[in-house]
PDB file of C-alpha atoms and ligand atoms in Angstrom:
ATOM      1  CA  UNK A   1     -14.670 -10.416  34.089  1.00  0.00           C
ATOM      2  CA  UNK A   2     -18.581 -10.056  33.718  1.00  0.00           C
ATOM      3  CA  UNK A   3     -19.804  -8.881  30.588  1.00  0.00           C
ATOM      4  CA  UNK A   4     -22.778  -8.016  28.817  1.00  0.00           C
ATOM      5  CA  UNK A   5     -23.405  -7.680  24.778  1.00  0.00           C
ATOM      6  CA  UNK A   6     -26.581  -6.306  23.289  1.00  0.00           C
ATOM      7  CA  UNK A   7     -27.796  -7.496  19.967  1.00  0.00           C
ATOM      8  CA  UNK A   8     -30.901  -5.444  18.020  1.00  0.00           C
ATOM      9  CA  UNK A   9     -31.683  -6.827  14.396  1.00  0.00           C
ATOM     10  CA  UNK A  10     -35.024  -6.088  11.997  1.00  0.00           C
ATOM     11  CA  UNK A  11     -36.197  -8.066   8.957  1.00  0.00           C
ATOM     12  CA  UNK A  12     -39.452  -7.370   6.429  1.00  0.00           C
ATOM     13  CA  UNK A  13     -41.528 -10.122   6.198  1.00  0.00           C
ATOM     14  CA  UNK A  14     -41.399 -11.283   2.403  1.00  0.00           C
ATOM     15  CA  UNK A  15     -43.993 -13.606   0.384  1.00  0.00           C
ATOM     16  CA  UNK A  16     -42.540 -16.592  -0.526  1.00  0.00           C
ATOM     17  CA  UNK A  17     -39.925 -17.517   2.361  1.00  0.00           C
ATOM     18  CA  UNK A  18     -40.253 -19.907   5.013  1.00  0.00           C
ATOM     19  CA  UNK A  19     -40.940 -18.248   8.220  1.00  0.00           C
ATOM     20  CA  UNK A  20     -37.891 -19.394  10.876  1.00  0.00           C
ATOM     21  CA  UNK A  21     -37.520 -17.920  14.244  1.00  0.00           C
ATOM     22  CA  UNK A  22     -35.188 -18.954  16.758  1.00  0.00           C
ATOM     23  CA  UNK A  23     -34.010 -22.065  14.748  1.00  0.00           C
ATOM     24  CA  UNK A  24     -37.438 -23.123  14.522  1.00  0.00           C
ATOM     25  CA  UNK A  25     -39.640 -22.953  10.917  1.00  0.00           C
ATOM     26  CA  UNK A  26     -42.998 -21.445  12.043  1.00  0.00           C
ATOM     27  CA  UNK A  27     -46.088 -22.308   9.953  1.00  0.00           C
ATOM     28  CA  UNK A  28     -47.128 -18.507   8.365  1.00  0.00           C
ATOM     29  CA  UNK A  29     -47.882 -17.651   5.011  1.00  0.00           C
ATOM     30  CA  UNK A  30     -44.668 -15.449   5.032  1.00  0.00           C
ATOM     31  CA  UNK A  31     -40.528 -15.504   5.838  1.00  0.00           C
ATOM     32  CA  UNK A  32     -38.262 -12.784   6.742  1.00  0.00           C
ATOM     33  CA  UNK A  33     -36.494 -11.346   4.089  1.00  0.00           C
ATOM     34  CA  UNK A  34     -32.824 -11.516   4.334  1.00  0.00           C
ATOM     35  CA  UNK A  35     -28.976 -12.984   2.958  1.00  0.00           C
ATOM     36  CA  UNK A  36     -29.317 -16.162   5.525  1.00  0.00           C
ATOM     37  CA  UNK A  37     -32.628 -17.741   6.565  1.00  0.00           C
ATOM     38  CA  UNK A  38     -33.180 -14.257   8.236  1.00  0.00           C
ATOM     39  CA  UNK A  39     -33.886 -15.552  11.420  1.00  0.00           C
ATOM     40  CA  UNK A  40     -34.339 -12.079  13.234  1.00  0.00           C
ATOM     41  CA  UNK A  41     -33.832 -13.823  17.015  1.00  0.00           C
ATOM     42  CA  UNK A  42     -31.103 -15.934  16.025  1.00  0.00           C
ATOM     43  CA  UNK A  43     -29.548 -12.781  14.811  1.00  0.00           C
ATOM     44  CA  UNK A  44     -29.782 -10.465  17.757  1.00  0.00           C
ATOM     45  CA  UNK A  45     -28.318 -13.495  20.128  1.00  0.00           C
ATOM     46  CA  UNK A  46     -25.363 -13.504  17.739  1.00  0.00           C
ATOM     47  CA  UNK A  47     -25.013  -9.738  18.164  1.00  0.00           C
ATOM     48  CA  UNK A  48     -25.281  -9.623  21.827  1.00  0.00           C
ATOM     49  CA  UNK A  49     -22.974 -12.551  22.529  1.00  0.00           C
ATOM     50  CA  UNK A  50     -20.218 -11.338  19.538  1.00  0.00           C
ATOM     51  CA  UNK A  51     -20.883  -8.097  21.685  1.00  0.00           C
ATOM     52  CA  UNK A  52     -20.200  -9.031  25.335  1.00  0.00           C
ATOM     53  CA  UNK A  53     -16.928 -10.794  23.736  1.00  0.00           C
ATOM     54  CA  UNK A  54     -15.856  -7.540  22.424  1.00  0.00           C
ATOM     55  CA  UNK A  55     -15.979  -9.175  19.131  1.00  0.00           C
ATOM     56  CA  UNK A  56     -17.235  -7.027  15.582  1.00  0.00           C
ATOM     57  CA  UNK A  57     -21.223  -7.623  14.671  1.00  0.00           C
ATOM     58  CA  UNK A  58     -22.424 -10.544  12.417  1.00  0.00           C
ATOM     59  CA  UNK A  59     -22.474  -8.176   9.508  1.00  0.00           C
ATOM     60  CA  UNK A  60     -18.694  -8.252   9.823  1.00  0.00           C
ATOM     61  CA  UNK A  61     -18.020 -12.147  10.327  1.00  0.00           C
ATOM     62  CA  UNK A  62     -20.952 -13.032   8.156  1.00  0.00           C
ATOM     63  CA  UNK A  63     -21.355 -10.935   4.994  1.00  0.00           C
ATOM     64  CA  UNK A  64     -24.219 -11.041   2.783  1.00  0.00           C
ATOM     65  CA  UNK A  65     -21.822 -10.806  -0.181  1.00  0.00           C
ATOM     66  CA  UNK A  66     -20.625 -13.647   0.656  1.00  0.00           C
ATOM     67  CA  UNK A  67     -22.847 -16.815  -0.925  1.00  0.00           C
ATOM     68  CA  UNK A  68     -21.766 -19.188   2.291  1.00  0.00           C
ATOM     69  CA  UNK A  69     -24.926 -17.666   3.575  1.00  0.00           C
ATOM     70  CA  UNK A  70     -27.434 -17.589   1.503  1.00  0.00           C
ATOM     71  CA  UNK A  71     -30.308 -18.858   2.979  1.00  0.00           C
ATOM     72  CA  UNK A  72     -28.348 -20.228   5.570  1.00  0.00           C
ATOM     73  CA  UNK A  73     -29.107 -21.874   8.338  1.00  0.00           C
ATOM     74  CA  UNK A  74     -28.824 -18.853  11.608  1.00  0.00           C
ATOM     75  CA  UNK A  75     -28.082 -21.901  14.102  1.00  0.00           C
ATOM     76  CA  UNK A  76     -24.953 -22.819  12.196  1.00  0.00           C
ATOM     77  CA  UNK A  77     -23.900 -19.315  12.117  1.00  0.00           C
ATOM     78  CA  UNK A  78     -25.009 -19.059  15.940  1.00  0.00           C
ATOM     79  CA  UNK A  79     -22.109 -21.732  16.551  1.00  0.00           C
ATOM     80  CA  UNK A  80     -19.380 -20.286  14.685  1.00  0.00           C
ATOM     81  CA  UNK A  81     -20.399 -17.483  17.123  1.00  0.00           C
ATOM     82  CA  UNK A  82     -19.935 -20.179  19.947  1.00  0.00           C
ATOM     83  CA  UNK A  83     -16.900 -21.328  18.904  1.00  0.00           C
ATOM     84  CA  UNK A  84     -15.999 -17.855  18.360  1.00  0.00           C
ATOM     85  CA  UNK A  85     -15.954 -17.617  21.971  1.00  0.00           C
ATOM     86  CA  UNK A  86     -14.965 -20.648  23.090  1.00  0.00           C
ATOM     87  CA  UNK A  87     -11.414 -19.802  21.658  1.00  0.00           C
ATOM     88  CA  UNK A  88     -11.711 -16.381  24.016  1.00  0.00           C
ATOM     89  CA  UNK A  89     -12.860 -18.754  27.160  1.00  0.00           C
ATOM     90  CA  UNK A  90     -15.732 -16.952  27.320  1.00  0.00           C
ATOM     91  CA  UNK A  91     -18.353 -18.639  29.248  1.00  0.00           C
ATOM     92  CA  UNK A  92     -21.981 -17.993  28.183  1.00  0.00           C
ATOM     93  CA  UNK A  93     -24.001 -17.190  31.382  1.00  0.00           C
ATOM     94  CA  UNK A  94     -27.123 -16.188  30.009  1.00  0.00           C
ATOM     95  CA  UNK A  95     -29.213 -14.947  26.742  1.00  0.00           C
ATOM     96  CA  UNK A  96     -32.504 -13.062  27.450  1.00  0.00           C
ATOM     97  CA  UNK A  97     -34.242 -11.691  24.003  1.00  0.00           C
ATOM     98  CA  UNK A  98     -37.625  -9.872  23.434  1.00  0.00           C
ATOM     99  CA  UNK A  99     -39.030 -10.063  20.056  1.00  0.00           C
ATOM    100  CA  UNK A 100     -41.696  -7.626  18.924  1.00  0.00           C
ATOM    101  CA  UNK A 101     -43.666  -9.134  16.311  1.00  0.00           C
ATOM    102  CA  UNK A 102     -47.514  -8.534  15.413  1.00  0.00           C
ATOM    103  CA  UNK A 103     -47.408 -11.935  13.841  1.00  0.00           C
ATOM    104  CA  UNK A 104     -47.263 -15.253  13.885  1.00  0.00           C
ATOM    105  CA  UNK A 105     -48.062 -15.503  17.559  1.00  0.00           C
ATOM    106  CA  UNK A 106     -44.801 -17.391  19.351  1.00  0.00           C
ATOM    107  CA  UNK A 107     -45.451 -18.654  22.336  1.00  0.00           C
ATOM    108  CA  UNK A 108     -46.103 -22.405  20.979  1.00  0.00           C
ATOM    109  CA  UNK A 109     -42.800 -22.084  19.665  1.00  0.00           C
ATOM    110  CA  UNK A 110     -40.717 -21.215  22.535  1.00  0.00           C
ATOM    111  CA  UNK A 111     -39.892 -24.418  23.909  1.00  0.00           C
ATOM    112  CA  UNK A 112     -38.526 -25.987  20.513  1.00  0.00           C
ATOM    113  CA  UNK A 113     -36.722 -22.387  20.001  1.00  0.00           C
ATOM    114  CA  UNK A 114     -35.223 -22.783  23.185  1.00  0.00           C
ATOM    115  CA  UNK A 115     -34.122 -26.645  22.996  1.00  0.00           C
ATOM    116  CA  UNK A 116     -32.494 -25.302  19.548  1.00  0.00           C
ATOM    117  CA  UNK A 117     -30.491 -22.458  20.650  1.00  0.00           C
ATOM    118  CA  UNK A 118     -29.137 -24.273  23.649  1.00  0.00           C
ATOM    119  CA  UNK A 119     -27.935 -27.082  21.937  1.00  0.00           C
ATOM    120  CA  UNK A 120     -25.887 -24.567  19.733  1.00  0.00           C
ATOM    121  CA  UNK A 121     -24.869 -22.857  22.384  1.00  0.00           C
ATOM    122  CA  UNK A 122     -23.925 -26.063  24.666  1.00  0.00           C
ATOM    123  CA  UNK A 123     -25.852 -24.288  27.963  1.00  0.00           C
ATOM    124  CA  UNK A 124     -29.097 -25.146  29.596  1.00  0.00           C
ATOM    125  CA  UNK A 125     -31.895 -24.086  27.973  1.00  0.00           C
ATOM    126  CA  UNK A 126     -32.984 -22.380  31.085  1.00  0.00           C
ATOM    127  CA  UNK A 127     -30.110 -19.959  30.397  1.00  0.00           C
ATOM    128  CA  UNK A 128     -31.701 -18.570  27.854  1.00  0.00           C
ATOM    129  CA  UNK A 129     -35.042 -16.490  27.892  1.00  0.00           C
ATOM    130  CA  UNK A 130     -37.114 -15.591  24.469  1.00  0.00           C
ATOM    131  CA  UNK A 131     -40.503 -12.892  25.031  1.00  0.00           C
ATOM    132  CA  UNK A 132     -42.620 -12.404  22.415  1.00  0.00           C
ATOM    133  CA  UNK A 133     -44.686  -8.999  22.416  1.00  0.00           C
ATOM    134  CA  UNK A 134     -46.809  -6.941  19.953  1.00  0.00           C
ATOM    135  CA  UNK A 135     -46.260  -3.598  18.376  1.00  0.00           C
ATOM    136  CA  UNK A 136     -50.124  -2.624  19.388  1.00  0.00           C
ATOM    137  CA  UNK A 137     -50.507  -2.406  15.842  1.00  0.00           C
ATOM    138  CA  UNK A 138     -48.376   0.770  15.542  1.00  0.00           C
ATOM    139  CA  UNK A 139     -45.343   1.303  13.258  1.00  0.00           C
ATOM    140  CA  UNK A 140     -43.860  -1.205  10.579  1.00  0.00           C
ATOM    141  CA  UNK A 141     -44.014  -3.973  13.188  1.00  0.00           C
ATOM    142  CA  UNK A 142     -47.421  -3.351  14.235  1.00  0.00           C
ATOM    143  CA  UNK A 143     -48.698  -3.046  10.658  1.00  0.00           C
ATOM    144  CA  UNK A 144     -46.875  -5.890  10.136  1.00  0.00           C
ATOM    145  CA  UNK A 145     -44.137  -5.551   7.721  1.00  0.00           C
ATOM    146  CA  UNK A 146     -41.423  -6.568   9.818  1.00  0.00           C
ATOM    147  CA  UNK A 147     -40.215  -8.445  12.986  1.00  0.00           C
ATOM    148  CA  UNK A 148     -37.770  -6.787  15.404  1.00  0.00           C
ATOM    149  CA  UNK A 149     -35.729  -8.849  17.722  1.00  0.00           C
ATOM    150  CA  UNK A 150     -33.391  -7.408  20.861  1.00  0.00           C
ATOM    151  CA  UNK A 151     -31.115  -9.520  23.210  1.00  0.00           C
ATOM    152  CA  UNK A 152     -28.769  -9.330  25.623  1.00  0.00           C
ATOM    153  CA  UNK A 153     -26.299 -11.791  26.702  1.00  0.00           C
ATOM    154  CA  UNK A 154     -24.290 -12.197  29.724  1.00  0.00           C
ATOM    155  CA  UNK A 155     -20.855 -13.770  29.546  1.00  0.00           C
ATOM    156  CA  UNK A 156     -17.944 -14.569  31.843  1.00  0.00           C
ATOM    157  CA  UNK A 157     -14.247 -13.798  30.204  1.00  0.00           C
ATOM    158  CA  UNK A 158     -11.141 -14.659  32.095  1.00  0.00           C
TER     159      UNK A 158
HETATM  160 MG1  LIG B   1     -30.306 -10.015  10.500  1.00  0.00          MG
END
C-alpha cells in the first residue's frame, strides 16, 4: 500500500541558540527555540513519515519532558523515526518539504541538508526535496520571529 504522511512544525527564533536546519548548523546570529536542537525541517519530515506509517506525532515518541532531548540532535531522532519504520517494512519513497522562513536565506545549505537527511534515512538524496520561501514579510514568519516548516512523505507499506 501507498501512503502519504504530512508533517507541519513552527519554532521562534531565540537569541543565543545555534541556528540548525535540516541537520545542518547555519551561520545566523539566532537558533530556534525548542526541547531538542529545534530543527523545524527535521521536525516536519519526522511528522510526515511517523504520519504515512500511521504512527502517533513526534510530540508523542519524543517528549519535551523528557531530558533525552534536550538540545538534541533532530537527525538522531529522525532515525529512531527510520527505524521506527523499518520494523513496519515501510519503504521510504520520497520526502518533499517547503520551509517558509524570512531568514537566514537556505539555498547554500540545501545540498549538505540533503546529504544529512539521506544518510539518516538510508535513501538517495534525490528522494528527498527541501524549498525554501519567504513570508513577504507578513505575519510572525515574515517579521521574522519564527520559521515554519511543512513536508510530506511518501511511503510504501506491505
Ligand atoms: Mg518541533
Amino acid at each position: 500500500m501507498i501512503k502519504v504522511g504530512l508533517g507541519v512544525d513552527i519554532h521562534a527564533f531565540e537569541e543565543g541558540r545555534p541556528c540548525i536546519l535540516g541537520g545542518v548548523r547555519i551561520p545566523h546570529p539566532r537558533g530556534l527555540k525548542g526541547h531538542s536542537d529545534a530543527d523545524v525541517i527535521t521536525h516536519a519530515i519526522m511528522d510526515a513519515l511517523l504520519g504515512a506509517a500511521g504512527e502517533r506525532d513526534i510530540g508523542h515518541l519524543f517528549p519535551n519532558t523528557d531530558d533525552r532531548w534536550k538540545d538534541a540532535d533532530s537527525v538522531r531522532m529522525l532515525e529512531i523515526v527510520r527505524e521506527t519504520l523499518e520494523k513496519k517494512k515501510a519503504a521510504i519513497h520520497n520526502v518533499d518539504a517547503t520551509v517558509i522562513a524570512q531568514e537566514p536565506k537556505l539555498a547554500p545549505h540545501l545540498p549538505a541538508m540533503l546529504d544529512r537527511l539521506a544518510r539518516a534515512l538510508k535513501i538517495p538524496a534525490d528522494r528527498i526535496a527541501i524549498k525554501a520561501t519567504t513570508a513577504e514579510w507578513m505575519g510572525f514568519a515574515g517579521r521574522k520571529e519564527g520559521i515554519v516548516a511543512l513536508a510530506v512523505a511518501c511511503v510504501e507499506i506491505p
